[in-house]
CSV table of C-alpha atoms in Angstrom, one decimal:
chain,number,residue,atom,x,y,z
A,1071,ALA,CA,-8.1,25.9,-31.2
A,1072,GLY,CA,-6.5,22.6,-30.2
A,1073,PHE,CA,-3.3,21.9,-28.3
A,1074,ILE,CA,-1.5,19.2,-26.3
A,1075,LYS,CA,-0.9,20.2,-22.7
A,1076,SER,CA,1.8,17.3,-22.1
A,1077,PRO,CA,5.5,17.9,-22.8
A,1078,LEU,CA,6.0,17.9,-26.6
A,1079,SER,CA,9.0,15.4,-26.3
A,1080,GLN,CA,9.0,12.6,-23.9
A,1081,LYS,CA,11.5,9.8,-23.2
A,1082,ARG,CA,10.3,6.5,-21.7
A,1083,LEU,CA,11.8,3.1,-21.2
A,1084,THR,CA,10.3,-0.1,-22.5
A,1085,GLN,CA,7.7,-1.5,-20.2
A,1086,ASP,CA,6.9,2.0,-18.8
A,1087,SER,CA,3.8,3.9,-19.7
A,1088,VAL,CA,3.0,7.3,-21.3
A,1089,GLU,CA,0.1,9.7,-21.1
A,1090,LEU,CA,-0.8,12.6,-23.4
A,1091,TYR,CA,-3.4,15.1,-22.7
A,1092,CYS,CA,-5.1,17.3,-25.3
A,1093,GLU,CA,-7.8,20.2,-25.2
A,1094,ALA,CA,-9.8,21.8,-27.9
A,1095,ILE,CA,-12.1,24.9,-27.8
A,1096,GLY,CA,-14.8,25.7,-30.3
A,1097,ASN,CA,-18.4,26.2,-31.1
A,1098,PRO,CA,-20.0,23.8,-31.8
A,1099,ILE,CA,-17.9,21.6,-29.4
A,1100,PRO,CA,-15.1,20.0,-31.7
A,1101,GLU,CA,-14.3,16.2,-31.9
A,1102,ILE,CA,-10.8,15.1,-30.9
A,1103,GLN,CA,-9.0,12.2,-32.6
A,1104,TRP,CA,-5.5,10.7,-32.0
A,1105,TRP,CA,-3.2,9.8,-34.9
A,1106,PHE,CA,0.4,8.1,-34.8
A,1107,GLU,CA,3.3,8.1,-37.2
A,1108,GLY,CA,6.2,5.7,-36.5
A,1109,ASN,CA,9.7,6.4,-37.2
A,1110,GLU,CA,10.1,3.9,-40.1
A,1111,PRO,CA,10.5,5.8,-43.4
A,1112,ASN,CA,7.5,4.0,-45.0
A,1113,GLU,CA,5.1,4.5,-42.1
A,1114,THR,CA,2.3,7.2,-42.5
A,1115,TYR,CA,-0.1,8.6,-40.0
A,1116,ALA,CA,-2.7,6.0,-38.7
A,1117,GLN,CA,-5.6,6.7,-36.4
A,1118,LEU,CA,-5.6,5.3,-32.8
A,1119,TRP,CA,-8.6,3.9,-31.2
A,1120,ASP,CA,-9.4,2.9,-27.6
A,1121,GLY,CA,-8.2,-0.7,-27.2
A,1122,ALA,CA,-5.6,-0.6,-30.0
A,1123,ARG,CA,-2.3,-2.4,-29.8
A,1124,GLN,CA,-3.7,-5.4,-28.0
A,1125,ASP,CA,-5.6,-3.2,-25.5
A,1126,ARG,CA,-2.5,-1.3,-24.5
A,1127,VAL,CA,-4.1,1.9,-25.8
A,1128,LYS,CA,-6.7,3.6,-23.6
A,1129,ILE,CA,-8.5,6.8,-24.8
A,1130,ASN,CA,-10.8,8.9,-22.6
A,1131,ALA,CA,-12.6,11.9,-24.0
A,1132,THR,CA,-15.2,14.3,-22.4
A,1133,TYR,CA,-17.2,16.9,-24.3
A,1134,ASN,CA,-18.5,19.5,-21.9
A,1135,LEU,CA,-18.2,23.2,-22.8
A,1136,HIS,CA,-15.0,22.3,-24.4
A,1137,SER,CA,-13.3,19.0,-25.6
A,1138,THR,CA,-10.6,17.1,-23.6
A,1139,SER,CA,-9.1,13.8,-24.4
A,1140,THR,CA,-6.3,11.7,-22.8
A,1141,ILE,CA,-4.4,8.8,-24.5
A,1142,TYR,CA,-2.6,6.4,-22.2
A,1143,ILE,CA,-0.3,3.7,-23.6
A,1144,ALA,CA,0.8,0.9,-21.2
A,1145,ASN,CA,3.7,-1.6,-21.4
A,1146,LEU,CA,5.6,0.5,-24.1
A,1147,THR,CA,7.7,-1.3,-26.8
A,1148,SER,CA,10.2,0.3,-29.2
A,1149,ASP,CA,7.4,0.2,-31.8
A,1150,ASP,CA,5.5,2.8,-29.9
A,1151,SER,CA,8.2,5.4,-30.6
A,1152,GLY,CA,7.0,8.1,-33.0
A,1153,MET,CA,4.9,11.3,-33.4
A,1154,TYR,CA,1.5,11.3,-31.7
A,1155,GLU,CA,-1.0,13.9,-33.1
A,1156,CYS,CA,-4.1,15.3,-31.5
A,1157,ARG,CA,-6.5,16.5,-34.1
A,1158,ALA,CA,-9.7,18.7,-33.5
A,1159,SER,CA,-12.5,19.8,-35.7
A,1160,ASN,CA,-16.1,20.7,-35.5
A,1161,ASP,CA,-16.8,20.8,-39.3
A,1162,PRO,CA,-20.0,18.8,-40.1
A,1163,ASP,CA,-18.1,16.9,-43.0
A,1164,ARG,CA,-15.0,16.2,-41.0
A,1165,ASN,CA,-15.6,12.4,-41.1
A,1166,HIS,CA,-17.4,12.2,-44.6
A,1167,LEU,CA,-15.7,9.6,-46.9
A,1168,SER,CA,-16.0,11.6,-50.1
A,1169,LYS,CA,-16.4,15.3,-49.1
A,1170,SER,CA,-13.4,17.4,-47.9
A,1171,PRO,CA,-14.1,19.4,-44.7
A,1172,LYS,CA,-14.3,23.1,-45.2
A,1173,VAL,CA,-12.4,23.7,-42.0
A,1174,LYS,CA,-9.1,21.8,-41.8
A,1175,TRP,CA,-8.4,19.7,-38.7
A,1176,ILE,CA,-6.3,21.7,-36.1
A,1177,ARG,CA,-3.4,19.6,-35.0
A,1178,SER,CA,-1.0,19.5,-32.2
A,1179,GLN,CA,1.9,17.0,-31.8
A,1180,ALA,CA,4.1,15.3,-29.3
A,1181,ASN,CA,7.2,13.0,-29.9
A,1182,VAL,CA,7.6,9.9,-27.8
A,1183,PHE,CA,11.1,8.1,-27.6
A,1184,VAL,CA,11.0,4.6,-26.2
A,1185,ILE,CA,14.4,3.5,-25.1
A,1186,GLU,CA,15.3,-0.1,-24.5
A,1187,ARG,CA,15.2,-0.8,-20.8
A,1188,PRO,CA,18.8,-1.9,-19.7
A,1189,ASP,CA,19.1,-5.1,-17.7
A,1190,ILE,CA,19.9,-4.6,-14.1
A,1191,LYS,CA,21.3,-7.6,-11.9
A,1192,ALA,CA,20.1,-7.0,-8.2
A,1193,HIS,CA,21.3,-9.0,-5.3
A,1194,VAL,CA,21.2,-9.0,-1.5
A,1195,THR,CA,23.8,-11.0,0.6
A,1196,SER,CA,24.2,-11.3,4.5
A,1197,VAL,CA,27.9,-11.0,5.5
A,1198,SER,CA,28.9,-10.8,9.2
A,1199,GLY,CA,25.8,-9.3,10.6
A,1200,LYS,CA,25.4,-6.9,7.7
A,1201,LEU,CA,23.2,-6.9,4.6
A,1202,VAL,CA,24.8,-5.8,1.3
A,1203,PHE,CA,22.5,-4.6,-1.6
A,1204,THR,CA,24.0,-4.4,-5.1
A,1205,CYS,CA,22.8,-3.3,-8.5
A,1206,ASN,CA,24.8,-3.7,-11.7
A,1207,MET,CA,23.8,-2.8,-15.3
A,1208,THR,CA,24.9,-5.7,-17.5
A,1209,GLU,CA,25.8,-3.2,-20.4
A,1210,PRO,CA,27.3,0.3,-20.2
A,1211,TYR,CA,24.7,3.1,-20.1
A,1212,PRO,CA,25.4,6.7,-20.9
A,1213,GLY,CA,24.5,9.7,-18.9
A,1214,ILE,CA,24.5,8.3,-15.4
A,1215,GLU,CA,24.9,11.2,-13.1
A,1216,GLY,CA,24.5,9.4,-9.8
A,1217,HIS,CA,22.5,6.9,-7.7
A,1218,GLU,CA,20.0,6.7,-4.9
A,1219,TRP,CA,19.0,3.9,-2.8
A,1220,MET,CA,15.4,4.0,-1.5
A,1221,HIS,CA,13.1,2.1,0.8
A,1222,GLY,CA,9.6,3.2,0.1
A,1223,ASP,CA,9.6,7.0,0.0
A,1224,LYS,CA,12.7,7.1,2.2
A,1225,ILE,CA,16.1,8.0,0.6
A,1226,LEU,CA,18.8,5.9,2.3
A,1227,GLN,CA,21.8,6.8,0.3
A,1228,THR,CA,22.8,9.1,-2.6
A,1229,ASP,CA,25.9,9.7,-4.7
A,1230,THR,CA,27.1,11.5,-7.9
A,1231,GLU,CA,29.1,8.5,-9.3
A,1232,SER,CA,28.6,7.5,-12.9
A,1233,SER,CA,29.4,3.8,-12.6
A,1234,ALA,CA,27.1,1.0,-13.8
A,1235,PHE,CA,27.6,-0.6,-10.2
A,1236,THR,CA,26.1,0.7,-7.0
A,1237,SER,CA,25.8,-0.8,-3.5
A,1238,TYR,CA,24.4,-0.2,-0.1
A,1239,THR,CA,25.2,-1.7,3.2
A,1240,ILE,CA,23.1,-1.9,6.4
A,1241,GLU,CA,23.8,-3.6,9.7
A,1242,GLY,CA,21.3,-6.2,10.9
A,1243,LYS,CA,19.6,-9.5,9.7
A,1244,MET,CA,17.3,-10.2,6.9
A,1245,GLU,CA,14.4,-10.6,9.4
A,1246,GLU,CA,14.9,-7.0,10.7
A,1247,HIS,CA,15.1,-5.4,7.3
A,1248,SER,CA,12.7,-7.2,5.0
A,1249,GLY,CA,10.9,-5.2,2.3
A,1250,VAL,CA,11.4,-3.7,-1.2
A,1251,TYR,CA,14.6,-1.6,-1.9
A,1252,GLU,CA,15.2,0.3,-5.1
A,1253,CYS,CA,18.4,1.3,-6.7
A,1254,VAL,CA,17.8,4.5,-8.7
A,1255,TYR,CA,20.1,5.5,-11.6
A,1256,LYS,CA,19.9,9.3,-12.2
A,1257,THR,CA,19.5,9.2,-16.0
A,1258,SER,CA,17.0,10.5,-18.5
A,1259,PRO,CA,14.7,8.8,-18.0
A,1260,VAL,CA,15.2,7.5,-14.6
A,1261,ILE,CA,16.1,3.8,-14.4
A,1262,LYS,CA,15.3,1.7,-11.3
A,1263,GLY,CA,16.3,-1.7,-10.1
A,1264,GLU,CA,14.5,-3.6,-7.4
A,1265,VAL,CA,15.9,-5.8,-4.5
A,1266,ASN,CA,13.5,-7.9,-2.5
A,1267,VAL,CA,14.4,-9.0,1.0
A,1268,SER,CA,11.8,-11.7,1.6
A,1269,VAL,CA,11.5,-13.6,4.9
A,1270,PRO,CA,8.9,-15.9,6.6
A,1271,PRO,CA,6.3,-13.9,8.6
A,1272,GLN,CA,7.7,-12.2,11.8
A,1273,VAL,CA,4.3,-12.3,13.6
A,1274,MET,CA,3.7,-9.9,16.5
A,1275,ALA,CA,0.8,-9.6,18.9
A,1276,TYR,CA,-0.6,-6.2,19.3
A,1277,LYS,CA,-0.9,-6.8,23.1
A,1278,LYS,CA,0.5,-10.1,24.6
A,1279,SER,CA,-2.2,-10.0,27.2
A,1280,GLU,CA,-5.9,-8.8,26.7
A,1281,HIS,CA,-8.5,-8.3,29.4
A,1282,GLY,CA,-12.3,-8.5,29.0
A,1283,ASN,CA,-15.4,-8.5,31.1
A,1284,GLU,CA,-17.9,-11.3,31.1
A,1285,GLY,CA,-20.6,-10.7,28.4
A,1286,ASP,CA,-18.5,-8.1,26.6
A,1287,THR,CA,-16.8,-8.6,23.2
A,1288,GLY,CA,-13.0,-9.5,23.3
A,1289,MET,CA,-10.6,-8.5,20.6
A,1290,LEU,CA,-7.3,-10.0,19.8
A,1291,ILE,CA,-5.0,-8.6,17.2
A,1292,CYS,CA,-1.9,-9.8,15.5
A,1293,LYS,CA,0.3,-8.2,12.7
A,1294,ASN,CA,3.2,-9.0,10.6
A,1295,PRO,CA,5.6,-6.1,9.7
A,1296,SER,CA,7.8,-8.2,7.4
A,1297,PHE,CA,7.9,-8.8,3.7
A,1298,PRO,CA,6.2,-10.5,1.7
A,1299,PRO,CA,2.7,-10.0,3.0
A,1300,VAL,CA,0.8,-12.9,4.7
A,1301,SER,CA,-1.1,-15.0,2.3
A,1302,ASN,CA,-3.1,-16.9,5.1
A,1303,TRP,CA,-4.0,-16.3,8.6
A,1304,VAL,CA,-5.2,-19.0,11.1
A,1305,TRP,CA,-6.4,-18.7,14.7
A,1306,TYR,CA,-6.5,-21.5,17.2
A,1307,LYS,CA,-6.8,-21.9,20.9
A,1308,ASN,CA,-4.2,-23.4,23.2
A,1309,GLY,CA,-4.5,-27.2,23.2
A,1310,GLN,CA,-5.9,-27.3,19.7
A,1311,GLU,CA,-3.9,-28.2,16.6
A,1312,VAL,CA,-3.8,-25.9,13.6
A,1313,SER,CA,-6.0,-28.2,11.7
A,1314,ALA,CA,-8.7,-27.6,14.3
A,1315,ALA,CA,-8.6,-23.9,13.8
A,1316,ILE,CA,-11.2,-21.4,14.7
A,1317,ILE,CA,-13.6,-20.8,11.7
A,1318,ASN,CA,-14.8,-17.3,11.0
A,1319,GLY,CA,-18.5,-17.1,11.9
A,1320,SER,CA,-18.6,-20.2,13.8
A,1321,GLY,CA,-20.3,-19.9,17.2
A,1322,ARG,CA,-19.2,-16.6,18.9
A,1323,TYR,CA,-16.0,-16.2,16.8
A,1324,MET,CA,-15.6,-13.3,14.1
A,1325,ILE,CA,-12.2,-13.1,12.2
A,1326,LYS,CA,-11.2,-10.3,10.0
A,1327,SER,CA,-7.9,-10.5,8.1
A,1328,SER,CA,-6.4,-8.2,5.6
A,1329,GLY,CA,-2.8,-8.4,4.4
A,1330,ASN,CA,-0.5,-8.1,7.3
A,1331,LYS,CA,-3.1,-7.8,10.0
A,1332,THR,CA,-5.7,-10.0,11.6
A,1333,GLU,CA,-8.4,-9.6,14.3
A,1334,LEU,CA,-10.2,-12.2,16.3
A,1335,ARG,CA,-13.4,-11.1,18.0
A,1336,ILE,CA,-15.2,-13.2,20.7
A,1337,LEU,CA,-18.7,-12.3,21.4
A,1338,LYS,CA,-20.2,-12.5,24.9
A,1339,LEU,CA,-17.1,-13.5,26.8
A,1340,ASN,CA,-17.4,-16.5,29.1
A,1341,ILE,CA,-15.1,-17.0,32.0
A,1342,GLU,CA,-14.9,-20.8,31.8
A,1343,GLU,CA,-14.8,-21.2,28.1
A,1344,ASP,CA,-12.8,-18.2,26.6
A,1345,ALA,CA,-10.0,-17.6,29.1
A,1346,GLY,CA,-6.5,-18.9,27.9
A,1347,ASP,CA,-3.9,-18.6,25.2
A,1348,TYR,CA,-4.8,-17.9,21.6
A,1349,HIS,CA,-2.3,-18.3,18.7
A,1350,CYS,CA,-2.4,-16.5,15.4
A,1351,ASN,CA,-0.5,-18.3,12.7
A,1352,ALA,CA,0.7,-16.6,9.5
A,1353,THR,CA,1.9,-18.1,6.2
A,1354,ASN,CA,3.5,-16.6,3.2
A,1355,SER,CA,5.5,-18.0,0.3
A,1356,TYR,CA,8.6,-18.2,2.4
A,1357,GLY,CA,7.2,-20.1,5.5
A,1358,SER,CA,5.2,-19.4,8.6
A,1359,GLY,CA,5.3,-17.7,11.9
A,1360,ARG,CA,3.0,-17.3,14.9
A,1361,ALA,CA,2.4,-15.3,18.0
A,1362,THR,CA,0.4,-15.9,21.3
A,1363,VAL,CA,-2.1,-13.6,23.0
A,1364,ASN,CA,-3.3,-14.4,26.5
A,1365,LEU,CA,-6.9,-13.6,27.2
A,1366,ARG,CA,-8.3,-13.0,30.7
A,1367,VAL,CA,-11.9,-12.7,31.3
A,1368,ARG,CA,-13.2,-11.0,34.5
A,1369,SER,CA,-16.5,-11.3,36.2
A,1370,ARG,CA,-18.8,-8.3,35.8
A,1371,LEU,CA,-18.9,-8.0,39.6
A,1372,ALA,CA,-15.0,-7.8,39.7
A,1373,ALA,CA,-15.2,-4.0,39.6
A,1374,LEU,CA,-17.5,-3.9,42.5
A,1375,TRP,CA,-15.2,-5.6,44.9
A,1376,PRO,CA,-12.8,-2.8,45.6
A,1377,PHE,CA,-16.0,-0.4,46.2
A,1378,LEU,CA,-17.6,-2.9,48.6
A,1379,GLY,CA,-14.2,-3.3,50.4
A,1380,ILE,CA,-14.2,0.5,51.0
A,1381,VAL,CA,-17.7,0.6,52.0
A,1382,ALA,CA,-17.1,-2.3,54.6
A,1383,GLU,CA,-14.1,-0.4,56.0
A,1384,VAL,CA,-16.2,2.7,56.5
A,1385,LEU,CA,-18.9,0.8,58.2
A,1386,VAL,CA,-16.4,-0.9,60.6
A,1387,LEU,CA,-14.9,2.4,61.4
A,1388,VAL,CA,-18.2,4.1,62.1
A,1389,THR,CA,-19.3,1.1,64.2
A,1390,ILE,CA,-16.1,1.4,66.2
A,1391,ILE,CA,-16.6,5.2,66.9
A,1392,PHE,CA,-20.2,4.7,67.8
A,1393,ILE,CA,-19.4,2.0,70.4
A,1394,TYR,CA,-16.6,4.0,71.9
A,1395,GLU,CA,-18.9,7.0,72.3
A,1396,LYS,CA,-21.5,5.0,74.1
A,1397,ARG,CA,-19.1,3.4,76.6
A,1398,ARG,CA,-17.1,6.5,77.4
A,1399,LYS,CA,-17.6,7.6,81.1
A,1400,PRO,CA,-19.4,10.9,81.8
A,1401,ASP,CA,-16.2,12.4,83.6
A,1402,GLU,CA,-14.4,12.0,80.4
A,1403,VAL,CA,-16.5,14.6,78.7
A,1404,LEU,CA,-14.8,17.8,78.3
A,1405,ASP,CA,-16.2,20.9,80.2
């Protein structure tokens, strides 16, 4: 037996992808093949292979107890519309060029409709301390049942209007609300537009002041919560130019940067050499920004001074009591 477990009819937009899954059970374990028939009148079924259609087709198959196969087609075009057929057979002569198989191929089909993706014009404007996001389909599209505005996984606004135009307003500046926003049209399939709010890095220090003991490892951290991500991080110390930046692995410095976060580690802290202000400079395609972290290095004996002060106070107090007891007159002793 063989069957496709994916929906038997699927709608997709151009540039999207589609995945179909097929299983076959038999003894011996049957082979699975994928075939395709286009919607043109003169087209007939043709077998699909892994890497077909300029490597847009990926086929993965496993043969363990029973057969499973998945076909994945990326960057869909209108030519990908048609009937996809999963064929399964365990007949020894199934692939023989001259002999007909004794057992026919078992077949299961799924129809894929690829719809031309409508063009969406997306914009963001800053007006009187507010950001206005807009999306507009350049051509009318049927079946719009509403809209949603999203930022990541968070739904910001939703409605049930059927218009090709939708907007969303938020108070604030570009620097406060950078990121990727999506306008979602409730259609079948769902259509999405994208609004990018891009700004130079808004760099922040994890802590504006860091403390470390002499001989320990100091860690300074900077991050960038804005969009787009940082392409290059640079650390340098107060009094240096950016061109004379701290190099990773040089001396006692270790730098670890990944996307919107950077860490500077200083091994074996030295009071005279390492104390001071450090600057983390970030750059992306829209500009640069920086933050400052002040590093204070304490002597290893610094923690002992309060303890020694308490011990000294106790010794002075005990000494005073001892002297007072020695000098006290005998008649002052209580009966």
